[in-house]
CSV table of C-alpha atoms and ligand atoms in Angstrom, one decimal:
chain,number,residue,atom,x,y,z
A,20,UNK,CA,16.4,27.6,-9.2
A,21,UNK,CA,16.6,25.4,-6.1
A,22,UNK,CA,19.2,28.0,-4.8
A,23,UNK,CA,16.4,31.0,-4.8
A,24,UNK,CA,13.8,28.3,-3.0
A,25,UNK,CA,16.1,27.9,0.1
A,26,UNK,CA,17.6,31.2,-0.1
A,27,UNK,CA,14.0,32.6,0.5
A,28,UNK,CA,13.0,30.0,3.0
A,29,UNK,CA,16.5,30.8,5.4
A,30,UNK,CA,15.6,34.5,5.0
A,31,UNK,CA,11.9,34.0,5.7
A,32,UNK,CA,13.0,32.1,9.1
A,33,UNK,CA,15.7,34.1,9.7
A,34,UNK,CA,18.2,31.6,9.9
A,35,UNK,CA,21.7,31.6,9.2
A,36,UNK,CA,21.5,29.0,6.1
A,37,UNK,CA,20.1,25.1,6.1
A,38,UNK,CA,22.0,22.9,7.3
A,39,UNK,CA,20.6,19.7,6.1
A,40,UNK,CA,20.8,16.3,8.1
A,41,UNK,CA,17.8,14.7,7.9
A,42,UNK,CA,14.7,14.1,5.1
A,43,UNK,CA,11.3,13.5,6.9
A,44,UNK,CA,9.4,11.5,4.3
A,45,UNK,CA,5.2,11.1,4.5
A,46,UNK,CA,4.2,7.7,3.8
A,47,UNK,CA,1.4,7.2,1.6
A,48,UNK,CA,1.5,9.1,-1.6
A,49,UNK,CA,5.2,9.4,-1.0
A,50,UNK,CA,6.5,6.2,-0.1
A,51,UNK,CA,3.9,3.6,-1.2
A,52,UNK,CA,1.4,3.9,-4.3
A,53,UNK,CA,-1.6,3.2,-1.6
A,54,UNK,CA,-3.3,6.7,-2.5
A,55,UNK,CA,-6.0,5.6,-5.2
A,56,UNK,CA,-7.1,2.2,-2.8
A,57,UNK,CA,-7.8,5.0,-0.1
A,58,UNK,CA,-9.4,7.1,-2.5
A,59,UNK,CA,-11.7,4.3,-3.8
A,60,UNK,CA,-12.5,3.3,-0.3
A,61,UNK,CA,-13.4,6.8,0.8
A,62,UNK,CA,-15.7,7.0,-2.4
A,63,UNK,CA,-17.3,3.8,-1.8
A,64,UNK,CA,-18.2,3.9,2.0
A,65,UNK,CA,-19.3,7.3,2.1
A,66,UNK,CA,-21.8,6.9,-0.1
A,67,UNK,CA,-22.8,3.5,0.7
A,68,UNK,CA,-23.5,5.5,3.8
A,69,UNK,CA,-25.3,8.1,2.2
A,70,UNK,CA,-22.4,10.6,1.5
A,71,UNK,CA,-20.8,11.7,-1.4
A,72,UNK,CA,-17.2,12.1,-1.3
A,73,UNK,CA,-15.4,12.2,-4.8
A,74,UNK,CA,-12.0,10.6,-5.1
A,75,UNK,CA,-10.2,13.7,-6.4
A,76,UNK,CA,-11.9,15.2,-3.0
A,77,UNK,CA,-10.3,12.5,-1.2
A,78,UNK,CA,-7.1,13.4,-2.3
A,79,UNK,CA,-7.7,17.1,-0.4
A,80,UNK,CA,-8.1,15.5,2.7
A,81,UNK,CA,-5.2,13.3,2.6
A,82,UNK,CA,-3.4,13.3,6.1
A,83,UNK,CA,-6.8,14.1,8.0
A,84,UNK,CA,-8.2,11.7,11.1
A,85,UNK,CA,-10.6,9.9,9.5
A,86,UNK,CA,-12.9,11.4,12.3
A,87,UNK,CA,-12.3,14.9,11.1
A,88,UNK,CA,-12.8,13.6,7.3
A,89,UNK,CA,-16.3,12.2,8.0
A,90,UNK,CA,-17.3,15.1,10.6
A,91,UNK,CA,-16.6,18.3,7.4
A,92,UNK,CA,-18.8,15.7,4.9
A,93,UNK,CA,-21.5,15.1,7.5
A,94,UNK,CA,-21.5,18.9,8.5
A,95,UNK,CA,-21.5,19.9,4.4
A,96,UNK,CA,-24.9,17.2,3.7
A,97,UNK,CA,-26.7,17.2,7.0
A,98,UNK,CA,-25.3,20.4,9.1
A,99,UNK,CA,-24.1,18.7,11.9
A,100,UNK,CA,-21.4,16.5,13.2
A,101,UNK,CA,-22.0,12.7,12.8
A,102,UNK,CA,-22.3,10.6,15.8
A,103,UNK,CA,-19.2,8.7,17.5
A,104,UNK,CA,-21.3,5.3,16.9
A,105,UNK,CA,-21.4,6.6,12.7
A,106,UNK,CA,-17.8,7.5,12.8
A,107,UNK,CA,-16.8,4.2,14.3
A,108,UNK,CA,-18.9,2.3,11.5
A,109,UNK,CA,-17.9,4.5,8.9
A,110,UNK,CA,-14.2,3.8,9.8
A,111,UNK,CA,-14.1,0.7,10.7
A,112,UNK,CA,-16.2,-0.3,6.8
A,113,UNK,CA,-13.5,2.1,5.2
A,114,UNK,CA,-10.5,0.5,6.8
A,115,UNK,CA,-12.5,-3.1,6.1
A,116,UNK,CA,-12.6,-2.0,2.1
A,117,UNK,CA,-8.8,-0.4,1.8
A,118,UNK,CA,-7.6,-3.7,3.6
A,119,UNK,CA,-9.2,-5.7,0.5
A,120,UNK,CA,-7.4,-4.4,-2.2
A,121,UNK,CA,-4.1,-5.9,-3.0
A,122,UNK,CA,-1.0,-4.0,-1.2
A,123,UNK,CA,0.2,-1.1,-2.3
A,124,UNK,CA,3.5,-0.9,-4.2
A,125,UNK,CA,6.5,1.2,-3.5
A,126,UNK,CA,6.5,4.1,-5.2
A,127,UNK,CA,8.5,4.4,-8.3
A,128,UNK,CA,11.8,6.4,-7.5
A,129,UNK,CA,11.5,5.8,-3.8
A,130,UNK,CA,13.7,3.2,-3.0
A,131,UNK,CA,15.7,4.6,-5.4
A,132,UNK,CA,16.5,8.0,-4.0
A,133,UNK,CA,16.2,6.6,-0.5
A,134,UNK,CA,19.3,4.8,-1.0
A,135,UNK,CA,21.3,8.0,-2.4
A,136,UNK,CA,20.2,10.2,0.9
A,137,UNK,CA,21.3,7.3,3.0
A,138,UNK,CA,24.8,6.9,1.1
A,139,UNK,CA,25.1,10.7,1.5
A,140,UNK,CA,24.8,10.5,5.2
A,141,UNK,CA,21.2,11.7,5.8
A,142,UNK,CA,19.0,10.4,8.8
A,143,UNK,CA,15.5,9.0,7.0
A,144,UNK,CA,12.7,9.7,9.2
A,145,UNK,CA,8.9,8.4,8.3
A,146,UNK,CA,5.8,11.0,9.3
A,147,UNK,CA,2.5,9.5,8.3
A,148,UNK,CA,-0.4,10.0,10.3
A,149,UNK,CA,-1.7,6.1,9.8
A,150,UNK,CA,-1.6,3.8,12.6
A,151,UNK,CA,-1.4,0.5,10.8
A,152,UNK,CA,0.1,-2.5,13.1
A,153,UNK,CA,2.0,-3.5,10.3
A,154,UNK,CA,3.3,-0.9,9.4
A,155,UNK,CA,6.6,-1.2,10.6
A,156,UNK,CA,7.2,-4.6,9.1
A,157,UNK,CA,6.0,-3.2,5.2
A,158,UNK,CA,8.7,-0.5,5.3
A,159,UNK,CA,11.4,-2.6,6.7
A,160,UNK,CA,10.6,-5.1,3.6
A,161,UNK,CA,10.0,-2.6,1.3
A,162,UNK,CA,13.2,-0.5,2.5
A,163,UNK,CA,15.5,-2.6,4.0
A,164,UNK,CA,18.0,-1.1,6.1
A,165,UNK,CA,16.3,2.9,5.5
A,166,UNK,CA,14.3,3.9,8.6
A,167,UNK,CA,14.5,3.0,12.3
A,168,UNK,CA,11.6,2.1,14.6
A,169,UNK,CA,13.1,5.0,16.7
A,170,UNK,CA,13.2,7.6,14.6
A,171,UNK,CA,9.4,7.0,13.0
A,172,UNK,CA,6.4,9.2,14.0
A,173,UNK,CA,2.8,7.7,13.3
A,174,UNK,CA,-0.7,8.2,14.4
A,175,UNK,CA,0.3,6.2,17.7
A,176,UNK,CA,2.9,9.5,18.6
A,177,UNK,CA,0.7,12.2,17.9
A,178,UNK,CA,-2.6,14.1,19.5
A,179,UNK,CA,-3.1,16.4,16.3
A,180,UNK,CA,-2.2,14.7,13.8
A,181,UNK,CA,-1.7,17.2,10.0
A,182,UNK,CA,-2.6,19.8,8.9
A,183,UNK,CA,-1.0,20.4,12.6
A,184,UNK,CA,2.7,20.9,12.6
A,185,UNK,CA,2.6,18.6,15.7
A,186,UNK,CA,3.9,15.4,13.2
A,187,UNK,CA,6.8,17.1,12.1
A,188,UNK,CA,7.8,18.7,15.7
A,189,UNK,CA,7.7,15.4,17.6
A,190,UNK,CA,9.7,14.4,14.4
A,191,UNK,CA,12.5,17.3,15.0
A,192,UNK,CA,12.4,16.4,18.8
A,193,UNK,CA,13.0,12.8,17.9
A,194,UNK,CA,15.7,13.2,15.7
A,195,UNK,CA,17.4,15.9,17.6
A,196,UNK,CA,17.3,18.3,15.0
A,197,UNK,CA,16.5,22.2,14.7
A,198,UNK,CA,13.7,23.0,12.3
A,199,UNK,CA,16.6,24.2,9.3
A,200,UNK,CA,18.4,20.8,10.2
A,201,UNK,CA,15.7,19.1,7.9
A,202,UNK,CA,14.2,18.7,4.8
A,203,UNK,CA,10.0,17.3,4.5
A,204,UNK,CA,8.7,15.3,1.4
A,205,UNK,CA,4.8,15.3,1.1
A,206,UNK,CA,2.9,15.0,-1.4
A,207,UNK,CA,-1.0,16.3,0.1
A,208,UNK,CA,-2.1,19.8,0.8
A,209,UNK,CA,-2.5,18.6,4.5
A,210,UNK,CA,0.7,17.6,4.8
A,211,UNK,CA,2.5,20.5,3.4
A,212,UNK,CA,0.6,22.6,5.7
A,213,UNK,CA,2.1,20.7,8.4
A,214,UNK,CA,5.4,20.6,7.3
A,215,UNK,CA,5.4,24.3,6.6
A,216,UNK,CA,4.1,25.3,9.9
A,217,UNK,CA,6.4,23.7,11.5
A,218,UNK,CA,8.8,26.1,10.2
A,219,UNK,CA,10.8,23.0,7.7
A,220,UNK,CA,11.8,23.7,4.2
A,221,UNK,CA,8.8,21.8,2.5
A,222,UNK,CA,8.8,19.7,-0.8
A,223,UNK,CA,5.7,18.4,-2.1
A,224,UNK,CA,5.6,15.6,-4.6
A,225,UNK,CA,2.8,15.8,-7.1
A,226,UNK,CA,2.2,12.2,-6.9
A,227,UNK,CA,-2.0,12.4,-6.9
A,228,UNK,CA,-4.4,14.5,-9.4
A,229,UNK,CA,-4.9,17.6,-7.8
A,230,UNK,CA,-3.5,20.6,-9.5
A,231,UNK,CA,0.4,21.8,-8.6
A,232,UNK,CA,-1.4,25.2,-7.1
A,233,UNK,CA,-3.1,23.2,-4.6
A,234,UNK,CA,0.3,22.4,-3.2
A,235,UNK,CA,2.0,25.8,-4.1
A,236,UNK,CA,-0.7,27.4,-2.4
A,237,UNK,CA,0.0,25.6,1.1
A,238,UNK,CA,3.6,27.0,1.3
A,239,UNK,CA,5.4,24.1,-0.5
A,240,UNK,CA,8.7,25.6,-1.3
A,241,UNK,CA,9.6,23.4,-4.1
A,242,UNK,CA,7.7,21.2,-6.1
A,243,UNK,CA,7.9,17.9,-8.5
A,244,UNK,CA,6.1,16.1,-10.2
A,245,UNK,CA,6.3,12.8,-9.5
A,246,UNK,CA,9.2,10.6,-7.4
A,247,UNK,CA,11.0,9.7,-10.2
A,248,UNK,CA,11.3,13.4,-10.8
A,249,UNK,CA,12.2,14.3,-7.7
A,250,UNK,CA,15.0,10.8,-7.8
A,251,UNK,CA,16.4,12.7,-10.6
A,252,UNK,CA,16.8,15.6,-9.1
A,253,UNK,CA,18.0,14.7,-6.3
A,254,UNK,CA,21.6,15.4,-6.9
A,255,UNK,CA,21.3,19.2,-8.3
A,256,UNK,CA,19.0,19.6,-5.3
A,257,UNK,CA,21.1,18.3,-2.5
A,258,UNK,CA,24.5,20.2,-4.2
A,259,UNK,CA,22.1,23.9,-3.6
A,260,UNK,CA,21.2,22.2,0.3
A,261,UNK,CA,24.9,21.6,0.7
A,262,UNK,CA,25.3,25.6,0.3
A,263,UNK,CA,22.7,25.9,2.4
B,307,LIG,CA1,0.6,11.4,2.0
């Protein structure tokens, strides 16, 4: 079945087959369990602000600026974009929230098929759209030896940020690689979008509780349900890549 996915994605592109060298991977949701703390911080600032903003809706705008999050729930409840002064506040009293919950874990499965798409020869390349100083330092002790500062793209690279394929270009550039060089794990319907329009063979990760058709529906050309899933298929899935 993983043979059909990629056969329809090369002819799609019109490529000659996939050639795989590298697996872009999105960070949270993917890499690190932090999902549900930015969901519950989301939930609680908006309305302690006056909005309402579900969790399961901040799962759909996973990957978003946090700018471009508040601006389609201030447009939705007042009709109108919200000031750059409420935007700061409402950022800075989400980010304050998220940063006092305890630190998210690593994914289950991650470190675990991480290690087999190193030993095979892969590059590793982090996308993620956060901007966290620290970030650097968590995935070097949470993945030791995995990614390289160099070959990372976060919100410090990018103008756009997803759903804009830009992420997932600068990553290509980056790593030297041609769009059917790569392979992109996300597990958001923003990120999908990105890593579809960007012309990559997508995989989304059902790692969150929106429904698989909300991932489908972006483009995703395979699907899991969870990491450990995807750890255990890794090996079936790489032997169809291999054949491109
Ligand atoms: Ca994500």
């Amino acid at each position: 079945m993983y043979q059909e996915a990629i056969k329809k994605y090369v002819e799609q592109h019109g490529h000659q087959r996939l050639n795989l060298k590298a697996v872009l991977f999105d960070m949270d949701g993917v890499l690190f369990n932090s999902m549900p703390y930015h969901a519950e911080a989301w939930n609680k600032t908006m309305s302690r602000f006056g909005f309402n903003l579900s969790k399961e809706e901040a799962y759909l705008h996973e990957g978003r600026t946090g700018a471009g999050t508040i601006n389609i729930i201030s447009q939705r409840e007042r009709g109108h974009d919200a000031t750059e002064e409420e935007i700061q506040q409402i950022y800075k009293a989400k980010s304050e929230e998220f940063n006092s919950y305890p630190e998210a874990e690593r994914m289950p499965g991650a470190w675990e098929v991480l290690q087999k798409i190193k030993a095979a020869g892969l590059t590793t390349m982090v996308v993620t759209g956060s901007g966290q100083g620290s970030l650097l330092d968590r995935l070097s002790h949470n993945f030791p030896g995995i990614f390289q500062k160099e070959l990372m793209v976060t919100a410090f690279d990018v103008k756009f940020g997803k759903p804009n394929p830009e992420p997932y270009l600068m990553a290509l550039q980056k790593g030297g690689l041609k769009p059917e060089e790569a392979i992109v794990i996300e597990n958001a319907p923003l990120g999908v979008q990105a890593g579809v329009a960007a012309g990559i063979f997508t995989v989304a990760v059902n790692t969150g509780p929106l429904p698989d058709h909300v991932l489908l529906d972006e483009g995703a050309n395979l699907l899991f349900s969870s990491m450990p899933h995807f750890n255990e298929q890794w090996e079936m899935l790489y032997e169809a890549l291999k054949q491109g």
